[in-house]
Coordinates of C-alpha atoms in Angstrom, one line a residue:
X1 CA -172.0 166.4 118.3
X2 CA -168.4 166.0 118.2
X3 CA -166.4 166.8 114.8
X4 CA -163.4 165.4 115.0
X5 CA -162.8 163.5 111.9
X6 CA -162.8 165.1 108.0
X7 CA -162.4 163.5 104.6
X8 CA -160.4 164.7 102.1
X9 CA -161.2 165.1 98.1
X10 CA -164.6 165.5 98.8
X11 CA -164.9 169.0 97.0
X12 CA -162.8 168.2 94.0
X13 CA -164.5 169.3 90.5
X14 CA -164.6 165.6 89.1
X15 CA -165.3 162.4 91.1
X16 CA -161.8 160.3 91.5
X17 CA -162.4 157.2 89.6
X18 CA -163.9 153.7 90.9
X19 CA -161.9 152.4 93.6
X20 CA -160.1 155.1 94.5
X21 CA -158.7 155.5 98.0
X22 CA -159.8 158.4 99.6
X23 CA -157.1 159.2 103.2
X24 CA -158.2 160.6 106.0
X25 CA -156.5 163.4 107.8
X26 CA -156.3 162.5 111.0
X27 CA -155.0 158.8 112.2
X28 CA -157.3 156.3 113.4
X29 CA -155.1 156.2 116.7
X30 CA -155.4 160.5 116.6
X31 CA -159.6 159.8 116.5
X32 CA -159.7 157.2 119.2
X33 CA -157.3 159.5 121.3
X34 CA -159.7 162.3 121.4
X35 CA -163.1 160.1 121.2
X36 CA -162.0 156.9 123.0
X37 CA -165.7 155.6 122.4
X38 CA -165.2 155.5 118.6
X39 CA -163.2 151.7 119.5
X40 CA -166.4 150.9 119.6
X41 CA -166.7 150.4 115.7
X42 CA -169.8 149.2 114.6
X43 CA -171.0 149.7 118.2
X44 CA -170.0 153.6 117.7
X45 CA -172.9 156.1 118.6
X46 CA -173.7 157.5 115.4
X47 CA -174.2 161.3 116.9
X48 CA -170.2 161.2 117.9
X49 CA -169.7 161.3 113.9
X50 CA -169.1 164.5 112.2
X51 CA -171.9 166.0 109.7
X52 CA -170.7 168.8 107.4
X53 CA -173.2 171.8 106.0
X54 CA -174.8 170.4 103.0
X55 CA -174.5 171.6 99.4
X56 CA -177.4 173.9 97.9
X57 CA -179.4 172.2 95.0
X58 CA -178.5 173.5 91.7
X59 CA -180.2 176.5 90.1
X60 CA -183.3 175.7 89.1
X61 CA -183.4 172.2 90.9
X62 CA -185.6 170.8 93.7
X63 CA -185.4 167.2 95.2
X64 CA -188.2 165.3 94.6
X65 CA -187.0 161.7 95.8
X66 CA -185.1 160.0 98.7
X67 CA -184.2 156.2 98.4
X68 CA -182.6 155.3 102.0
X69 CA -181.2 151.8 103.6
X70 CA -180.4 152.5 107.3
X71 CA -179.7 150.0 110.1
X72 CA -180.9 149.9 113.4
X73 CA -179.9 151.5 116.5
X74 CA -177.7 151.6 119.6
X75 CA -178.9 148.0 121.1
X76 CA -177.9 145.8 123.7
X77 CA -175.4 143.1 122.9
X78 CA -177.0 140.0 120.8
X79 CA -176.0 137.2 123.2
X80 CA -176.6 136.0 127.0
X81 CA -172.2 134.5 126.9
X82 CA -171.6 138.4 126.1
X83 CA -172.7 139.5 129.5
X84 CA -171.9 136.3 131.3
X85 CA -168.6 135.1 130.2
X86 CA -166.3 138.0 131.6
X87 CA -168.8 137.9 134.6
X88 CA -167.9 134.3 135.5
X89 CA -164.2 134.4 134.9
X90 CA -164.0 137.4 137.5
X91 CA -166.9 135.6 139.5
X92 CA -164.3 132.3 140.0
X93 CA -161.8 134.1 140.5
X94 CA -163.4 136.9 143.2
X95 CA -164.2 133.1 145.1
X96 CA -160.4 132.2 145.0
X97 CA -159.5 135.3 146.5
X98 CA -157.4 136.4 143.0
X99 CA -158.8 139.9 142.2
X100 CA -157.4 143.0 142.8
X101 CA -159.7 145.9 144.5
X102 CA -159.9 147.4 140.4
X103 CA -160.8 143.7 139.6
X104 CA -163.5 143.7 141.9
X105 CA -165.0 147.1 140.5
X106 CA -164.8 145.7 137.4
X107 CA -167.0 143.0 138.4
X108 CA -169.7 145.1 139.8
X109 CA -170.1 146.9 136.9
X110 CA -170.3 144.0 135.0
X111 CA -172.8 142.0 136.9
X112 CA -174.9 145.5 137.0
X113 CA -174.5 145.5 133.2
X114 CA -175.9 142.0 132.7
X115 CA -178.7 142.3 135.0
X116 CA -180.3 145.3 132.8
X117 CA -179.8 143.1 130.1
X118 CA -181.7 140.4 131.3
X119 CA -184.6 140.3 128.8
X120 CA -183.1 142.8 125.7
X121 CA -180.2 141.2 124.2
X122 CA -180.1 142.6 120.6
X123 CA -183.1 145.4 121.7
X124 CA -182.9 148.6 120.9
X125 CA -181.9 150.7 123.6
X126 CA -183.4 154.4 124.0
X127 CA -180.0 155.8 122.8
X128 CA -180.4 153.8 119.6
X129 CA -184.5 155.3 119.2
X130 CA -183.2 158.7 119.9
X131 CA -180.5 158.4 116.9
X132 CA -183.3 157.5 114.7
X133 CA -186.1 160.3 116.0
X134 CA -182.6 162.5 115.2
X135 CA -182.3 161.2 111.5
X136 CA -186.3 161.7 111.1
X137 CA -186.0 165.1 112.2
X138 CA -183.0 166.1 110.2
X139 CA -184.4 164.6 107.0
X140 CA -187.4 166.7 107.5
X141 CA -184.9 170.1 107.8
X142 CA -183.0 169.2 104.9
X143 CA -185.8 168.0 102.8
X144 CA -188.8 170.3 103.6
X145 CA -189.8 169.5 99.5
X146 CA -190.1 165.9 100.2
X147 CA -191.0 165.2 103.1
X148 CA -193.6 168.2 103.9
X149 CA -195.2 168.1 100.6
X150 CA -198.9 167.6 101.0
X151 CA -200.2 163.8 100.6
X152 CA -196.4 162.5 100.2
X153 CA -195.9 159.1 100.1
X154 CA -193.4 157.2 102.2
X155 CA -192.9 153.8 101.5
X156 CA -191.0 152.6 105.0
X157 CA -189.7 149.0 105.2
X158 CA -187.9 146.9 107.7
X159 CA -186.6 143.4 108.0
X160 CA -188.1 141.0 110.6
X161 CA -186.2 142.0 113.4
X162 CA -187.2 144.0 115.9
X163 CA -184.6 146.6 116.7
X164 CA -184.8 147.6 113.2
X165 CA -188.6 147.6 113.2
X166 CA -188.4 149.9 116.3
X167 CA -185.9 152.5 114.5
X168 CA -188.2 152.2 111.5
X169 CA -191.3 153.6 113.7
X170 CA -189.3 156.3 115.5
X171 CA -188.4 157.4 112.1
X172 CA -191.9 157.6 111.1
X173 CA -193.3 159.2 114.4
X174 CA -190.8 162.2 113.2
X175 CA -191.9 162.4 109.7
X176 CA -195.3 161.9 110.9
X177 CA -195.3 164.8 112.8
X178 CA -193.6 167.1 110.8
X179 CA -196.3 166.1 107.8
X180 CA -200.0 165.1 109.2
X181 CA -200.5 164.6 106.0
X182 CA -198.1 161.9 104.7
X183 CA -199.1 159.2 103.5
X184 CA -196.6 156.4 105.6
X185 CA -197.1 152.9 104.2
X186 CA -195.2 150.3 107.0
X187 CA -194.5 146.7 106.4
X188 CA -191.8 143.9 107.9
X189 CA -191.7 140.5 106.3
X190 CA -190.3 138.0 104.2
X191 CA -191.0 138.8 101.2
X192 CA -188.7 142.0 101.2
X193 CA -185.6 139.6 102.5
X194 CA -184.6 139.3 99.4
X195 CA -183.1 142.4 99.0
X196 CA -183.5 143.8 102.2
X197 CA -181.0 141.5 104.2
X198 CA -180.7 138.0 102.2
X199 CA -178.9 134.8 103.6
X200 CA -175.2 135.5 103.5
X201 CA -173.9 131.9 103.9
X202 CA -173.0 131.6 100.2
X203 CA -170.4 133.8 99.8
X204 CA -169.4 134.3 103.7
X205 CA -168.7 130.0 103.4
X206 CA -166.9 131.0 100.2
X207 CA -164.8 133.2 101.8
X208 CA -164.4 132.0 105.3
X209 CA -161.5 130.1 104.6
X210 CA -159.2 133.1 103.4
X211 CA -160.2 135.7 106.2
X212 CA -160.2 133.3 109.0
X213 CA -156.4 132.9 109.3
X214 CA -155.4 136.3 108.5
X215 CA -158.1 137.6 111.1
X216 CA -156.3 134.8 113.4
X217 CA -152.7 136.1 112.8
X218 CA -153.9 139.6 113.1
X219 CA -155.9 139.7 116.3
X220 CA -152.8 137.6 117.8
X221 CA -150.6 140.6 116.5
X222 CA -153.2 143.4 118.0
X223 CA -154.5 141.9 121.5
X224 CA -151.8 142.0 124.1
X225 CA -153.6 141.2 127.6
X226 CA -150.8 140.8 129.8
X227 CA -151.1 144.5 131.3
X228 CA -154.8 143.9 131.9
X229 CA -154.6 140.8 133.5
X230 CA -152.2 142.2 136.2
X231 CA -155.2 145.2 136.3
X232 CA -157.8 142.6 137.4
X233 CA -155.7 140.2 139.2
X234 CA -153.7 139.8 141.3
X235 CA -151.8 136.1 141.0
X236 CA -150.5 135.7 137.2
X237 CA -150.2 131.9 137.8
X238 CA -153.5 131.5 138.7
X239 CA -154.5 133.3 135.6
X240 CA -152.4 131.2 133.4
X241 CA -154.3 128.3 134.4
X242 CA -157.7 129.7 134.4
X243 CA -158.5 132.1 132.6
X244 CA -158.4 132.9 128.6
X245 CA -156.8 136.1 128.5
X246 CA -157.4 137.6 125.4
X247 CA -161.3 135.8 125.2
X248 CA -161.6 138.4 128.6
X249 CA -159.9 141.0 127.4
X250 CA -162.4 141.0 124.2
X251 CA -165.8 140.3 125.9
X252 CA -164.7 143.0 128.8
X253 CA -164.0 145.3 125.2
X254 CA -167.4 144.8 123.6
X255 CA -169.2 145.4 126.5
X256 CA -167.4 148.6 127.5
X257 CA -167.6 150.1 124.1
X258 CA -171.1 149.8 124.2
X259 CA -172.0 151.0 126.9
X260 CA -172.5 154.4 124.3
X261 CA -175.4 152.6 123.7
X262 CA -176.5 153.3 127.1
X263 CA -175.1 155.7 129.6
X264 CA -171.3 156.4 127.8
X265 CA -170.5 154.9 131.5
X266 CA -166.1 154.7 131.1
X267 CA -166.1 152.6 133.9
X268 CA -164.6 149.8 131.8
X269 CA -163.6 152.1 129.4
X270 CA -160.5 153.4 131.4
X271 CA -159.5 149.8 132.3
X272 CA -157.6 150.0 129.1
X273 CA -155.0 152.0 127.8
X274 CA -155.5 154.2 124.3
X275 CA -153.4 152.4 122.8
X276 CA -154.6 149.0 123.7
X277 CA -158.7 150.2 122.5
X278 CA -157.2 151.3 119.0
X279 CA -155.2 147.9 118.5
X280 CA -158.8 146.1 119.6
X281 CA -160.6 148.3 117.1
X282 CA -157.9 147.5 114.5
X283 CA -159.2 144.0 114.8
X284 CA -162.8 144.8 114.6
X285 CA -161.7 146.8 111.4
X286 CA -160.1 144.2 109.4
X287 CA -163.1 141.8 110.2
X288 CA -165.2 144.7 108.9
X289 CA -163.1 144.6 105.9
X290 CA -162.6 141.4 104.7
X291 CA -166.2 140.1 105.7
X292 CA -167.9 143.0 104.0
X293 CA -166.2 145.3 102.4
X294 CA -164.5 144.9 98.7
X295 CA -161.2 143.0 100.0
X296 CA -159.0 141.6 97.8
X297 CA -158.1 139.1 100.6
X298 CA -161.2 137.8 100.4
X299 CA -161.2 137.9 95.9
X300 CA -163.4 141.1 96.7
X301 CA -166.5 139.6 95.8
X302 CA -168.7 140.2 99.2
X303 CA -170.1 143.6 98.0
X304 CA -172.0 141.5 96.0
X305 CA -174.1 140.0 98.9
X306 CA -176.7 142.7 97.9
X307 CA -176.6 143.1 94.6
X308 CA -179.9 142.6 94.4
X309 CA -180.3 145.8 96.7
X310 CA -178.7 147.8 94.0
X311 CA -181.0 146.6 91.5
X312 CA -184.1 147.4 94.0
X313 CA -182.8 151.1 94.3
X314 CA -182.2 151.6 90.6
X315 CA -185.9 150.2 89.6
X316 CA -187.8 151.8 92.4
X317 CA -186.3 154.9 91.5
X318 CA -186.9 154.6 87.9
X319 CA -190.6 154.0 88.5
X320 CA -191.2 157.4 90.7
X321 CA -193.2 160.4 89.1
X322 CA -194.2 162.5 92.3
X323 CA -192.1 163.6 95.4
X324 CA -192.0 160.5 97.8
X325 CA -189.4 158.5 100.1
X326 CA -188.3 154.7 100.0
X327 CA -187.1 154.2 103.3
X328 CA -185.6 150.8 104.4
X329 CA -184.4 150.0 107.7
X330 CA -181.6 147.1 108.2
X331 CA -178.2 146.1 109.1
X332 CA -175.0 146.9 109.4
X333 CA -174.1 143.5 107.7
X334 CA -175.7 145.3 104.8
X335 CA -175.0 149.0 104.5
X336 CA -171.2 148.1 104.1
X337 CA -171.2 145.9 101.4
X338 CA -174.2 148.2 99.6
X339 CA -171.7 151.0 99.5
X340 CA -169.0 148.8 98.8
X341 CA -170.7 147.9 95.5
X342 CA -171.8 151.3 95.0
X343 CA -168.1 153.0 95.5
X344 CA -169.5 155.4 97.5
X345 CA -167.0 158.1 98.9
X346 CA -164.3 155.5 98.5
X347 CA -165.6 153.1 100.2
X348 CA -165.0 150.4 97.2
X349 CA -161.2 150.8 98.1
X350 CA -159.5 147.8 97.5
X351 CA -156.5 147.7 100.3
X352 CA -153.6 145.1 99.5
X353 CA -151.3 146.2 102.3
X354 CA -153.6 145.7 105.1
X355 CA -151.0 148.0 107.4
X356 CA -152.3 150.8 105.9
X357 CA -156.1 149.8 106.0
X358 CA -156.9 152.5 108.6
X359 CA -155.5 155.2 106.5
X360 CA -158.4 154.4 104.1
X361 CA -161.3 152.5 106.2
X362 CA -162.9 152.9 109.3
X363 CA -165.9 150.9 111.0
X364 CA -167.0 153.9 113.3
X365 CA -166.9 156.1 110.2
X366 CA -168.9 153.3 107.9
X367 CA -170.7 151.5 110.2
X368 CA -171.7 153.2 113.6
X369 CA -175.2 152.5 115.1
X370 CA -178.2 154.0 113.1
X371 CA -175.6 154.4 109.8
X372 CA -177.7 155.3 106.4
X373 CA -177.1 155.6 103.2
X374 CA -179.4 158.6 101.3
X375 CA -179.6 159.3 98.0
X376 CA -181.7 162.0 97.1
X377 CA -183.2 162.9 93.4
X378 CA -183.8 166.5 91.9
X379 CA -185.7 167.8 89.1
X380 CA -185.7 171.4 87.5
X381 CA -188.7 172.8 89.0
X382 CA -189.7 174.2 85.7
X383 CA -189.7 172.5 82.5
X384 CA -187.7 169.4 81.2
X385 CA -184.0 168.6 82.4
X386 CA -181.9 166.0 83.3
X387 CA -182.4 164.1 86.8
X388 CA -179.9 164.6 89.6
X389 CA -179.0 162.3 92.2
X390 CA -176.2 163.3 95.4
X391 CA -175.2 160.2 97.7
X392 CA -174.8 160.5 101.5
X393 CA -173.3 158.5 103.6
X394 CA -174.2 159.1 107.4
X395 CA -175.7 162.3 106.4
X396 CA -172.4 163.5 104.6
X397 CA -172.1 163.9 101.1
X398 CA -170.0 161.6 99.7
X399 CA -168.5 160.9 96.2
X400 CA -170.0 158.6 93.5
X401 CA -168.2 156.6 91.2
X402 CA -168.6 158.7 87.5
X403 CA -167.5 161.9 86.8
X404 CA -170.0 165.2 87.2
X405 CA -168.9 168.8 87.1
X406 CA -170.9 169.7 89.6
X407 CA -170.3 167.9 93.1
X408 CA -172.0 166.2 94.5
X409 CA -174.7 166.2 92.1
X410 CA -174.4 163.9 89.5
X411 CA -176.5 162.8 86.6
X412 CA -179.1 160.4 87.2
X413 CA -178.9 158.7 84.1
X414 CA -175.1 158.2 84.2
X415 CA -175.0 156.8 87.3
X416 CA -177.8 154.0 86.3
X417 CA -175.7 153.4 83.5
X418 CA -172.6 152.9 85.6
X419 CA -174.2 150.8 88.0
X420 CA -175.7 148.5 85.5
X421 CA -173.1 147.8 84.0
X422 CA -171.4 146.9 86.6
X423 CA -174.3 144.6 87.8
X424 CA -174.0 142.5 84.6
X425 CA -170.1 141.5 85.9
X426 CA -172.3 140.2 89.1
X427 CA -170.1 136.8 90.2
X428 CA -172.4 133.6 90.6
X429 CA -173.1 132.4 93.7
X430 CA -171.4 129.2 94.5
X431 CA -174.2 128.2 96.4
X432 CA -176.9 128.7 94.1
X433 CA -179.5 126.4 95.6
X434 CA -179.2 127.2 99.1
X435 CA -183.2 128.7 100.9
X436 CA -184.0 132.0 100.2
X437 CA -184.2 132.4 104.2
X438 CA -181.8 130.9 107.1
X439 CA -179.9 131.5 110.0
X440 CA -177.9 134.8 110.0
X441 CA -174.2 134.6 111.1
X442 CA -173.5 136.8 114.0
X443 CA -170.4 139.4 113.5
X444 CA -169.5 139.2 117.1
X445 CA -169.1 135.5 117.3
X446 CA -167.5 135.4 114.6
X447 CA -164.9 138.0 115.9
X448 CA -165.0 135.7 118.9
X449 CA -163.9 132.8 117.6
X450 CA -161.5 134.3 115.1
X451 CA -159.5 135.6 117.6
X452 CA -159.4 133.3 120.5
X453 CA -158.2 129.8 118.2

């Protein structure tokens, strides 16, 4: 595991109030210098990320209670054009006689690359169940009184789709292990889509409007190609009238960053400069941002694409007596805007100046593969007391948006009260009578198309 990235104001005596931007020490451009695969942004392996010692339970205190949403895995990319668009552009032009000996390297890695994906597009790959037998196995270590209490019950939950039905089960095979005698209680289906990872075409429509042309004007401002395109080939005039520069330079991005979902091959890695992967994952940033995160481009309203996740966490955990988990497995789509909403460890920043976005958000720190948020209940072990709650983010402990005396433990009851109060300021949808189910939009495209108009 590689630490190379701290937070600071973690340890301070009182929580910093709602919204509060919380800086990191090192620059994104620093991070991506020393950890070129952290470009990757969502597509980050989540073992590259830092995880601190944790803080001992208060005196007297034992946790009793984990409510969890993690997403999936490391997995192939979701889409056959992925693999096959940068492979026929260099494809034409190896025919024409236009690639240069790196350009023709390039393409064999490529074509090798979309044959093993021939058959797993959006699978989890065995990097992405390792992450999650990981997780099991660290959950067990830090929470012996949970999860190896005799006859505990873990509720484990996963929406329809398959990679995160996978990490769901290699989670459990962990716990499992640790605990023959847990009682594990699996289910995928519709009826937890509600809250688990409900249609986002409401608000994304809503919203589309304002982020497409600033993610337009950005990604022009970020994605130079020119330097790459003399890289792969080797007649400029044929690529001006054949090829989409920065459409290549993107798809030849997204499939080199993920290749930490694989092998961490740099092959295609080190056909780019440093500085060219950190201005590419500046643009996978700001779609992070103002698709998902509490933007005031976008009238910060797309937290509130789970709300009804919020409410699912705060009435599970109100109805729990005995030690147990709820453990849900997901999306990325939806652990950003959940800890949006929840202001967790700053992540309910609202960034006007979007030039200094990466000073306060980073999609390989919110969003890598196999992200999770964790919050975990204690109880005194002897007689009555108040209930304590921490929040961790990726396995760190993170702030939470009330004040405590005691970081990172925080009362249970003050948080409920924070958070449902803040639920009753919930916007309306505009579309209120849309399906409860429909077609999910895809990030990547999305990025796609945003950036090559």
């Amino acid at each position: 595991m590689k630490t190379i990235i701290t937070i600071m104001g973690l340890v301070s005596a009182l929580t910093l109030s709602a919204q509060t931007k919380q800086a990191y020490e090192k620059t994104a451009l620093e991070e991506i210098t020393a950890d070129r695969f952290l470009a990757g942004g969502n597509a980050t392996d989540y073992e590259r990320l830092p995880r601190k010692a944790l803080t001992p339970a208060p005196k007297g205190y034992e946790p009793y209670y984990m409510s969890h949403y993690g997403r999936h895995g490391s997995r192939w990319l979701l889409g056959d054009r992925d693999y096959s668009s940068p492979v026929n552009t260099l494809r034409d032009a190896k025919k024409a006689g236009k690639l240069t000996p790196v350009g023709e390297q390039a393409l064999a890695k490529l074509e090798e690359i979309q044959k093993s994906s021939k058959g797993r597009l959006g699978d989890l790959s065995p990097v992405g169940e390792a992450q999650h037998h990981a997780i099991g196995k660290r959950m067990v270590k830090n929470f012996p009184e949970i999860f190896k209490a005799p006859n505990v019950r873990i509720d484990a939950r996963s929406t329809t789709v398959i990679r995160s039905i996978l990490s769901m089960i290699a989670e459990c095979e962990e716990l499992a292990q640790a605990n023959p005698t847990a009682n594990i209680h699996n289910e995928a289906n519709e009826a937890n889509m509600a809250y688990m990872n409900p249609p986002k075409e409401g608000l994304q429509r809503m919203n589309e409007g304002k982020a497409r042309p600033i993610q337009n004007e950005w990604s022009a401002k970020m994605r130079d190609p020119r330097r790459l395109m003399k890289v792969l080939f080797n007649d400029q005039d044929w690529v001006y009238m054949n090829v989409m520069p920065t459409q290549l330079m993107g798809s030849i991005y997204d499939i080199a960053t993920n290749q930490q979902s694989h092998d961490n091959d740099r092959t295609l890695l080190d056909l780019f400069t440093t500085e060219e992967l950190y201005r590419l994952w500046n643009g996978n940033n700001l779609y992070w941002y103002l698709n998902y995160a509490n933007a005031p481009q976008t009238g910060n309203v797309m937290p509130w694409m789970h709300a009804n996740l919020l409410k699912n966490i705060i009435e599970t955990a109100d109805t729990v007596t005995q030690k147990q988990a709820t453990l849900r497995f997901g999306h990325d789509t939806v652990v950003l805007p959940i800890i949006s909403l929840m202001e967790l460890g700053g992540m309910g920043c609202s960034i006007d100046n979007l030039e200094e976005l990466d000073t306060y958000f980073r999609s390989y720190m919110a969003v890598p593969t196999a992200c999770n948020l964790q919050l975990v209940f204690y109880r005194p072990k002897k007689g009555k007391g108040d209930i304590l709650v921490k929040a961790m983010l990726n396995e760190n402990e993170v702030t939470m948006p009330v004040e405590t005396s005691m970081y990172p433990y925080y009362k249970w009851t003050d948080v409920r009260e924070y958070y449902l109060e803040k639920l009753k300021k919930q916007p309306k949808n505009p579309y209120p009578n849309m399906p409860s189910q429909g077609p999910q939009i895809n990030p990547a495209v999305l990025q796609m198309l945003f950036s090559n108009q």
